[in-house]
CSV table of C-alpha atoms and ligand atoms in Angstrom, one decimal:
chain,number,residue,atom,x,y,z
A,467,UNK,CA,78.3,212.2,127.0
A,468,UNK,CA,82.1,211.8,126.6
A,469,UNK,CA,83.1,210.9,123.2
A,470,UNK,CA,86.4,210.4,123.8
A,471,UNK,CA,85.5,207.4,125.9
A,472,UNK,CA,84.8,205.3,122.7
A,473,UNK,CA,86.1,202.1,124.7
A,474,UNK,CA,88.1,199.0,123.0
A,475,UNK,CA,86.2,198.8,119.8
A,476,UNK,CA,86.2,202.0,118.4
A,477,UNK,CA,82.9,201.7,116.4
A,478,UNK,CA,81.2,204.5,115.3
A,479,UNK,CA,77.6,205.0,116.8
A,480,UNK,CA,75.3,207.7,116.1
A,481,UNK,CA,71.7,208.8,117.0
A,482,UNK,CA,70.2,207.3,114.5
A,483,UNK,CA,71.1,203.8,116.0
A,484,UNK,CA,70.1,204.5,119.4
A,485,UNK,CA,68.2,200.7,119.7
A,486,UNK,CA,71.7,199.1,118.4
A,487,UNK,CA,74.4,200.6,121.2
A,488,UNK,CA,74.6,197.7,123.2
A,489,UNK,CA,75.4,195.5,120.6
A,490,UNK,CA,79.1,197.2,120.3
A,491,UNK,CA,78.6,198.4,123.9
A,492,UNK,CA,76.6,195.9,126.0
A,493,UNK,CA,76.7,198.0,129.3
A,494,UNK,CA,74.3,200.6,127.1
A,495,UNK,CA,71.7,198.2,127.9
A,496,UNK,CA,72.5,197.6,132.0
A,497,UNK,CA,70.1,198.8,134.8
A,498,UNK,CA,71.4,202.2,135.8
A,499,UNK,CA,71.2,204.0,132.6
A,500,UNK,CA,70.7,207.8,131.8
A,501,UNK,CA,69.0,210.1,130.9
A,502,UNK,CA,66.2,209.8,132.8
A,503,UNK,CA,62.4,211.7,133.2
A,504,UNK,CA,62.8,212.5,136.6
A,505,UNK,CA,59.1,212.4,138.9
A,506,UNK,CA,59.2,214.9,141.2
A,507,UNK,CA,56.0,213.5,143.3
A,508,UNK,CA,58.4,210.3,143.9
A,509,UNK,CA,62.1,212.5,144.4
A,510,UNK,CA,63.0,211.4,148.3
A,511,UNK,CA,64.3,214.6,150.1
A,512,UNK,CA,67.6,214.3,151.2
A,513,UNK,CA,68.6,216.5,154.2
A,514,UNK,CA,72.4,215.7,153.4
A,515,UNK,CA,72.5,217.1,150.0
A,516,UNK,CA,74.2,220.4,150.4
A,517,UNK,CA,74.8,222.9,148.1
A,518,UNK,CA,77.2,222.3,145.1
A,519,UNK,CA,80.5,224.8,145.1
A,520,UNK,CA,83.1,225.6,142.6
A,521,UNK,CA,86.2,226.2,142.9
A,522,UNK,CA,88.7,227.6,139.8
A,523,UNK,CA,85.5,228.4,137.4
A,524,UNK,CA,86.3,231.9,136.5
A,525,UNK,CA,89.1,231.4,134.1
A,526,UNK,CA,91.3,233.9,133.5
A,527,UNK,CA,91.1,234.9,129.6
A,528,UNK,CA,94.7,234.8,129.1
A,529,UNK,CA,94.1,231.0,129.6
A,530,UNK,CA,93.1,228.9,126.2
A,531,UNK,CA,90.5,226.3,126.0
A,532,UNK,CA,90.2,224.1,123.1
A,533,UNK,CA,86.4,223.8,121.5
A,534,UNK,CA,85.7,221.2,119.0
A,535,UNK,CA,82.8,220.0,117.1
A,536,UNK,CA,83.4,215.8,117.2
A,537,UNK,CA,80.1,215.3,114.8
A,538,UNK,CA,77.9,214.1,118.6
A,539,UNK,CA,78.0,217.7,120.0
A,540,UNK,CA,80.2,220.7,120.6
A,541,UNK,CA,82.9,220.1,123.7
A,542,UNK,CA,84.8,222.5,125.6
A,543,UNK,CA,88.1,221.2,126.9
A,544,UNK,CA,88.4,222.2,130.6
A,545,UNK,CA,91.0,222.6,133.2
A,546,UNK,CA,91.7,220.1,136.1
A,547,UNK,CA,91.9,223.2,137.9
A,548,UNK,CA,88.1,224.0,138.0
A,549,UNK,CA,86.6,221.6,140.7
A,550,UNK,CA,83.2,220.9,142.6
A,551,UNK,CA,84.4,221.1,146.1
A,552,UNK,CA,81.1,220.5,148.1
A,553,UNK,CA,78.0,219.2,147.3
A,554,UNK,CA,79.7,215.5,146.2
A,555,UNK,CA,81.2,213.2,149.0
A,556,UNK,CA,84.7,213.5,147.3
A,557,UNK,CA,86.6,216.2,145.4
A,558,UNK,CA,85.9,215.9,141.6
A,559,UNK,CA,88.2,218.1,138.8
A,560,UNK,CA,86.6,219.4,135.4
A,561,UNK,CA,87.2,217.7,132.2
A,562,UNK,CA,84.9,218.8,129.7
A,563,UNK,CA,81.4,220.3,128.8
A,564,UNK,CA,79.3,219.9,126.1
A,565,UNK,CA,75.5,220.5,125.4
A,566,UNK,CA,72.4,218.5,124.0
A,567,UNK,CA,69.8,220.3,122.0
A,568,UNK,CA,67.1,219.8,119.4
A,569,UNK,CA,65.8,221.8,116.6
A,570,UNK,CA,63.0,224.4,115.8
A,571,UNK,CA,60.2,222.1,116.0
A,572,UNK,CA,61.8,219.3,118.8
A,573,UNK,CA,63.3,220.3,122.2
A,574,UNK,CA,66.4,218.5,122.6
A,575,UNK,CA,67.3,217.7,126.4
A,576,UNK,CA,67.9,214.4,127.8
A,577,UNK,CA,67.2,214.4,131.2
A,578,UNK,CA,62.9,215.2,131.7
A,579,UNK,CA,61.4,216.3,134.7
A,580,UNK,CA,57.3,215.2,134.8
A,581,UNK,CA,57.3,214.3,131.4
A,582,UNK,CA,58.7,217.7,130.2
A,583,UNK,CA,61.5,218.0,127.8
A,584,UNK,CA,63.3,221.1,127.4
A,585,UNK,CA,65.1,222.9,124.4
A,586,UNK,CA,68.7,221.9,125.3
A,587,UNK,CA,70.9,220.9,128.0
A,588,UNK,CA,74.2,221.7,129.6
A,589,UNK,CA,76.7,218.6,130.8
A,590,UNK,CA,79.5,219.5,132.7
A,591,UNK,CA,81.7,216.6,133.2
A,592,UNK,CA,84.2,215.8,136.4
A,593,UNK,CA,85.9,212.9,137.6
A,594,UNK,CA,87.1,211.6,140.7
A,595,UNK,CA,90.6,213.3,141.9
A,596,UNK,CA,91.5,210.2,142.8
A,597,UNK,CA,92.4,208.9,139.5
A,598,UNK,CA,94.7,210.7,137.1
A,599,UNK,CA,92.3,210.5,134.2
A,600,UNK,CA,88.8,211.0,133.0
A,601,UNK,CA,89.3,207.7,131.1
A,602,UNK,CA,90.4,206.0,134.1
A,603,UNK,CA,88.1,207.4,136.8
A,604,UNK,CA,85.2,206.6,134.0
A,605,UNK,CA,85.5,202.9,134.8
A,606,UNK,CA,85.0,202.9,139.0
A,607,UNK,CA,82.1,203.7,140.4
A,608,UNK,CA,81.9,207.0,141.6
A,609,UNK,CA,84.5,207.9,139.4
A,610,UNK,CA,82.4,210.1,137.3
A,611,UNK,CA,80.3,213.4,138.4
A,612,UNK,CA,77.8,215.2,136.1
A,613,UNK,CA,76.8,219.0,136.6
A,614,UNK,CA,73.6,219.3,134.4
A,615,UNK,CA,70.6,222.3,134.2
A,616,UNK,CA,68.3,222.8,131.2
A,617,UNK,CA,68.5,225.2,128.6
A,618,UNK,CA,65.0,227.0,127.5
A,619,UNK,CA,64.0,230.1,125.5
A,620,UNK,CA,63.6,233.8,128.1
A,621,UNK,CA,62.9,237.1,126.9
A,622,UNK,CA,66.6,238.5,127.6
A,623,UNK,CA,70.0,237.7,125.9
A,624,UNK,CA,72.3,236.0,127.8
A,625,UNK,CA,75.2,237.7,128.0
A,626,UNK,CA,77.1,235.0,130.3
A,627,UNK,CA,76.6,232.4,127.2
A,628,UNK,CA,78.3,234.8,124.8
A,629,UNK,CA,82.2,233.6,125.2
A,630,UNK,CA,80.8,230.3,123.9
A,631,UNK,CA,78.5,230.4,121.3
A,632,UNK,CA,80.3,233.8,119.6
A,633,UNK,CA,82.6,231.0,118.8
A,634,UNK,CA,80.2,228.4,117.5
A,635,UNK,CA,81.2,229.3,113.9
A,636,UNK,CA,84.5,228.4,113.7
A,637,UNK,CA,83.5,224.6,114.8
A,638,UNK,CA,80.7,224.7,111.9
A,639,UNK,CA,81.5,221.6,110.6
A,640,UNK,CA,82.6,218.7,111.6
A,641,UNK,CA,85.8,217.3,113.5
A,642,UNK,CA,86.6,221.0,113.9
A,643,UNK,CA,88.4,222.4,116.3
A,644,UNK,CA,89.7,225.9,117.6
A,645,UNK,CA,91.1,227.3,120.4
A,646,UNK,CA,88.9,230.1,122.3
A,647,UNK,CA,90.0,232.4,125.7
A,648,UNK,CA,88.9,231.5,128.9
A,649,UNK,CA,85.9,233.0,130.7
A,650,UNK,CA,83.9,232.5,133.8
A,651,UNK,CA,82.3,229.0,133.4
A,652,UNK,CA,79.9,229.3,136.0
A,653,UNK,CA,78.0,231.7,133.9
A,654,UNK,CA,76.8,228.9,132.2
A,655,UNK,CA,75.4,227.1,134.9
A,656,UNK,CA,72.5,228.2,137.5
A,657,UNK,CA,72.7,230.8,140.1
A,658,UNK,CA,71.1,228.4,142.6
A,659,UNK,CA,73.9,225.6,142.8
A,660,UNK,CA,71.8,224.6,146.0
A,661,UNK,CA,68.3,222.8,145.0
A,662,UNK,CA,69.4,219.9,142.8
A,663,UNK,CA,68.0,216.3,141.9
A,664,UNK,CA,70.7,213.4,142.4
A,665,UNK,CA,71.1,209.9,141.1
A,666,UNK,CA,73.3,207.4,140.1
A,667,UNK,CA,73.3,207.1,136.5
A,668,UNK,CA,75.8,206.0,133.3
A,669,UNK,CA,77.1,208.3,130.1
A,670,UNK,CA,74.2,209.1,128.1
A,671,UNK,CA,76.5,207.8,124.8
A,672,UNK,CA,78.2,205.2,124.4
A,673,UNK,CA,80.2,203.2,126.0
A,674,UNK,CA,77.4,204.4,128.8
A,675,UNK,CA,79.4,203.4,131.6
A,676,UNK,CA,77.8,203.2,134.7
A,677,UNK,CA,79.4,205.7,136.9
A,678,UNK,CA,78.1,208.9,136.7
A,679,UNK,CA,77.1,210.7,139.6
A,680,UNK,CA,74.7,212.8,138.4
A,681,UNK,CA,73.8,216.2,140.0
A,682,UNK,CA,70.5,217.9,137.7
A,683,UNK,CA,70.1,221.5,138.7
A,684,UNK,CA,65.9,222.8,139.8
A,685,UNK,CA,66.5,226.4,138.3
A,686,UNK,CA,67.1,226.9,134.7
A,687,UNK,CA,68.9,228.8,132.0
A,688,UNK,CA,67.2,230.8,129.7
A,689,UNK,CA,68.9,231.7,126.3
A,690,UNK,CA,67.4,234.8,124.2
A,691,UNK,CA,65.5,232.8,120.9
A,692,UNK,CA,68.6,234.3,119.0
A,693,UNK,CA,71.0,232.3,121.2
A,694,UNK,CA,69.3,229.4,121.0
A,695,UNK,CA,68.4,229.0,117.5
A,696,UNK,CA,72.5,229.5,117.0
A,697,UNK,CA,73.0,226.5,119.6
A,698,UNK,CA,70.5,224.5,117.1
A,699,UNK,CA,71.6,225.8,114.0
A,700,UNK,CA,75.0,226.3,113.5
A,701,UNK,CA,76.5,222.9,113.8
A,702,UNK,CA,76.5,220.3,111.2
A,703,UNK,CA,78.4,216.7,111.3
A,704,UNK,CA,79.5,215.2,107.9
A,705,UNK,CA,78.1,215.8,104.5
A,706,UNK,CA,76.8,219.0,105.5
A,707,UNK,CA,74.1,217.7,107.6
A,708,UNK,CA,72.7,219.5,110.4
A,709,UNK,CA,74.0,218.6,113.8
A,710,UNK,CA,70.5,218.2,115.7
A,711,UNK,CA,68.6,216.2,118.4
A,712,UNK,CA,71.7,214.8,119.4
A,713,UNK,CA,70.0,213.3,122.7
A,714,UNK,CA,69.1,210.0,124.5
A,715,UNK,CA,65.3,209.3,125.4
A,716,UNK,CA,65.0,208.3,129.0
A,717,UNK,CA,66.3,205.2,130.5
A,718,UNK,CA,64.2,203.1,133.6
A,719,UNK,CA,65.0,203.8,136.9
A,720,UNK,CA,64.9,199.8,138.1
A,721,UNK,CA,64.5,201.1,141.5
A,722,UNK,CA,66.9,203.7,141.5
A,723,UNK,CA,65.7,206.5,144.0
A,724,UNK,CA,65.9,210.2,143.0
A,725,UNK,CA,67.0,212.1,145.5
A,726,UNK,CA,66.6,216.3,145.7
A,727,UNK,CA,68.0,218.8,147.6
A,728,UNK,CA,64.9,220.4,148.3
A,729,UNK,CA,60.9,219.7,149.9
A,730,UNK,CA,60.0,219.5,146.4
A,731,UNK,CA,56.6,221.1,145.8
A,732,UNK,CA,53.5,218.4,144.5
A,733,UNK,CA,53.6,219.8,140.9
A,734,UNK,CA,51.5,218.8,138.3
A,735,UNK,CA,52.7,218.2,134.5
A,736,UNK,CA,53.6,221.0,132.3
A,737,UNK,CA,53.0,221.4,128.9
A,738,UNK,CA,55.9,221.2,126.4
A,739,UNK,CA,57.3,224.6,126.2
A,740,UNK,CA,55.9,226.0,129.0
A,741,UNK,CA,58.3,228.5,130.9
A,742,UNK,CA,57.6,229.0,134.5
A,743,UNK,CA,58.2,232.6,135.6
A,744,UNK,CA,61.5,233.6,136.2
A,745,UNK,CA,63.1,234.6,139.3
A,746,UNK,CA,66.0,236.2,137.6
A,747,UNK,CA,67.0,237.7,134.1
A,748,UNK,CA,68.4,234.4,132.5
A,749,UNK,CA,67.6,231.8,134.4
A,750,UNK,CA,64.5,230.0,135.9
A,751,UNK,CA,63.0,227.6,138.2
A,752,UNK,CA,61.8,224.1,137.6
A,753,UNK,CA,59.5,224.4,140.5
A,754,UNK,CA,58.7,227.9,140.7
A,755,UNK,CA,56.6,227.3,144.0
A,756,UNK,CA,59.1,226.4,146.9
A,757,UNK,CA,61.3,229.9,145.4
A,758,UNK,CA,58.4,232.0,146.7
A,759,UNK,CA,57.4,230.0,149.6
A,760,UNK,CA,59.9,227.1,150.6
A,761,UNK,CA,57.0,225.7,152.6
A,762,UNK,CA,56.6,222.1,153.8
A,763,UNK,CA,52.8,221.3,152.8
A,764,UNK,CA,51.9,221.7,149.6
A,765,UNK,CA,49.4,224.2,148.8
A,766,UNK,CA,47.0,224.4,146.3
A,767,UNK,CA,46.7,227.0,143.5
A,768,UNK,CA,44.2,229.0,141.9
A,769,UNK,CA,44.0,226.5,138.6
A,770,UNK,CA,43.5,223.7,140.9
A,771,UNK,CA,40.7,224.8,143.0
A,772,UNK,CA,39.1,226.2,139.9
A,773,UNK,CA,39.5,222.8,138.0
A,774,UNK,CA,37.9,220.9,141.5
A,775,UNK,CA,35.1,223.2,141.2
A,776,UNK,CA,34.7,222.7,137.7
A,777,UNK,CA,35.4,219.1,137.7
A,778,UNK,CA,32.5,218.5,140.8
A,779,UNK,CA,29.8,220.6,138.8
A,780,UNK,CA,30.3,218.8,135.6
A,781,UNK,CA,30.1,215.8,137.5
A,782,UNK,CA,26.5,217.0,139.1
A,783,UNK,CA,25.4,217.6,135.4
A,784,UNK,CA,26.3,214.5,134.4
A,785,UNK,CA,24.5,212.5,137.1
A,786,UNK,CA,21.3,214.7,136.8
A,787,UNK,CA,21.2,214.3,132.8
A,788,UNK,CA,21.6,210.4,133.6
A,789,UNK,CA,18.8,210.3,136.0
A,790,UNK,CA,16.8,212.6,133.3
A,791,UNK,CA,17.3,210.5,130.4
A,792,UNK,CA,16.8,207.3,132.6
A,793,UNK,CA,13.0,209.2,134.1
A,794,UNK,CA,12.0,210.0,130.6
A,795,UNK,CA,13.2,206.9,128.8
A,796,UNK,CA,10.7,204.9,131.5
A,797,UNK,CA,8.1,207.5,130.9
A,798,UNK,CA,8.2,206.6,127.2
A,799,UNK,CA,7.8,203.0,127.6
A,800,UNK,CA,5.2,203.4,130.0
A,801,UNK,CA,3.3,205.8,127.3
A,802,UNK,CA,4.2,203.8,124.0
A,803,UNK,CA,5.8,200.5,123.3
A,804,UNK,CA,6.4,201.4,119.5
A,805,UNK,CA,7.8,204.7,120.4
A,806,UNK,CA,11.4,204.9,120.0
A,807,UNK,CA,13.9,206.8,122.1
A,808,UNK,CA,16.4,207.2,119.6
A,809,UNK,CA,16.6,210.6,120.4
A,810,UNK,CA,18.2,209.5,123.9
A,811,UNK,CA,20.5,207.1,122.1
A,812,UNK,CA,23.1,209.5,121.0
A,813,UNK,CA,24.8,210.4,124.1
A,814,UNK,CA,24.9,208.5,126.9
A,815,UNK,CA,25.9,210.4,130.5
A,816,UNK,CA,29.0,207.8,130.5
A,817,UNK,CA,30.4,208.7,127.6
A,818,UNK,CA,30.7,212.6,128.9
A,819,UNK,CA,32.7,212.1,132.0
A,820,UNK,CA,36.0,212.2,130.8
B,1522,ZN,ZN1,76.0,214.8,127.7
C-alpha cells in the first residue's frame, strides 16, 4: 500500500513472497489485516456513516504532481491540500494514490465483495492531520484513512482517467519517475461518495501496519477495455518484466465487523467478471438493487423465483423416480430371484439431487 513505509529494515519484499512478509515484518501476520472479501449478508448497517466529502480535489493544472513507477505499483504524489472532510470522525490530508490490477487472464483487486474479484483497484491514501507525516500518523491508530472503489471493464472510455494513464508511458519501467499537471482527482473515484463499506484494517504491503481506516466505495469505475489493458500492460519492474497482479489475497476478519453505509440488499454471488448494469456512463454499482429501490426488505428477483420453481420440480422428479425404482425393484424380486436389476443400478435418485 505505501512503499515508502518500508519500516527499519529496509528489505526488499515482493509478490512473489507473500507467505514470507512477516518474517522481515511480523505485524504482516497480526489480526486486523487487509485486504479483505467483504460479505455483504454479514456488513452491520451503520446509521452514523455519512457520506464521504472532499475538499481541494480539483487541482489546478498549473500545479505539478510527481508519478513514479517504484517496481510494487504506479503512485501519484498528492497534496496535503486535498482532504476528506466528512465521512471520517477526524480531518485526514492526501498523501498519495496508487492502483492494484491484474492481467488479461486474472483480475487484480485486493479487496473482494462475495467472493468476487475485480480487474483493478484504486487506493487513495490519507493520514491523520494530527500528525505532520504519513510516516508518522502510519504508526497510531487511526492514523491512517483509505479511499478505495474497484476498477472493471464498461463499454465507454473514461475520459476522467485520461490525465493519468496518458502518462503511464513515461514511468514504463521501473524506479521511474516524472512529473505530470494537476487535474481533478475526484474523477477517479465514484460519483456516489455516500454508500461505502468500513473497517479497520492494516497496509495491504508491507510493513502492513495496522492502522488503516478503510472506507471501500459500493459503486464502481468502469475503464473502456483500451484503458484498462494500458493500466495492465504498460508497467514493468526490473529486467523488463511485466508489472502485474501486484495484489494481496484476503486476510481474516478475527471478528472484525464490516460496517456499510447503506441497508445493503441480500445479494447472492456473482460470477467473476460479471458487470452489474450501470447507473451511469463510467461507473457502476456493487449492489445494483438498493440504486433502483433503496428499500428495507429484500425482495426477490425473477432468477430466484425461477430457480425455487425449478429447484422444487426437480426435487418432485427425484422423489417420484425413487419411489419408481424402489416399486419396480420389489416387483422384480417378487417375480424372479435370479433376475437382476442392474439396469436400476446405474443411477440412484441420491446421486441426482445436487
Ligand atoms: Zn494499495
Amino acid at each position: 500500500l505505501i512503499s515508502s513505509l518500508t519500516g527499519p529494515g529496509h528489505h526488499h519484499w515482493s509478490y512473489q513472497d507473500i507467505l514470507e512478509w512477516d518474517k522481515d515484518y511480523p505485524e504482516c501476520g497480526g489480526k486486523a489485516q487487509s485486504p479483505i472479501d467483504v460479505d455483504t449478508q454479514h456488513t452491520v448497517f451503520d446509521a452514523q456513516l455519512r457520506p464521504i466529502q472532499l475538499s481541494g480535489y480539483n487541482l489546478s493544472t498549473a500545479e505539478t504532481l510527481e508519478l513514479e513507477n517504484n517496481k510494487h505499483t504506479v503512485v501519484l504524489k498528492l497534496p496535503g491540500t486535498m482532504k476528506i472532510i466528512g465521512g471520517l470522525p477526524e480531518i485526514y490530508q492526501a498523501a498519495q494514490l496508487h492502483f492494484h490490477w491484474g492481467s488479461k487472464s486474472n483480475p487484480g483487486s485486493e479487496h473482494m465483495v462475495n467472493g468476487r474479484r475485480f480487474p483493478g483497484e484504486i487506493h487513495v491514501v490519507h493520514y491523520n492531520s494530527e500528525y505532520t507525516s504519513v510516516e508518522k500518523a502510519a504508526n497510531h491508530s487511526g492514523g491512517l484513512a483509505v479511499l478505495a472503489a474497484f476498477i472493471e471493464k464498461g463499454p465507454d472510455y473514461n475520459e476522467g482517467y485520461e490525465p493519468l494513464l496518458s502518462h503511464l508511458e513515461a514511468v514504463k519501467d521501473g524506479g521511474q519517475i516524472t512529473e505530470i499537471p494537476g487535474f481533478d482527482i475526484s474523477r477517479l473515484l465514484p460519483q456516489r461518495l455516500d454508500r461505502y463499506f468500513r473497517y479497520n484494517g492494516s497496509l495491504t504491503t508491507p510493513p502492513c501496519l495496522q492502522t488503516v481506516n478503510w472506507t471501500i466505495f459500493n459503486q464502481t469505475i468502469r475503464l473502456s477495455e483500451t484503458q484498462l489493458d494500458l493500466l495492465e500492460d504498460t508497467l514493468h519492474h526490473d529486467h523488463d518484466q511485466l508489472l502485474q497482479e501486484n495484489f494481496r489475497d484476503p486476510q481474516k476478519l478475527n471478528g472484525r465487523n464490516v460496517l456499510s453505509s447503506f441497508k445493503a440488499p441480500v445479494v447472492g454471488r456473482k460470477a467473476a467478471g460479471e458487470a452489474p448494469p450501470s447507473d451511469s456512463d463510467d461507473s457502476s454499482s456493487l449492489n445494483p438493487g438498493t440504486d433502483a429501490h433503496g428499500e428495507d426488505d429484500p425482495q426477490l428477483g425473477t432468477g430466484d423465483m425461477l430457480a425455487i420453481i425449478f429447484g422444487i420440480l426437480f426435487a418432485v422428479t427425484a422423489v417420484a423416480f425413487y419411489v419408481y425404482v424402489r416399486k419396480t425393484r420389489k416387483r422384480n424380486h417378487r417375480s424372479s430371484d435370479s433376475k437382476s436389476n442392474v439396469i436400476y443400478k446405474a443411477a440412484t435418485a441420491e446421486e441426482n439431487v445436487v
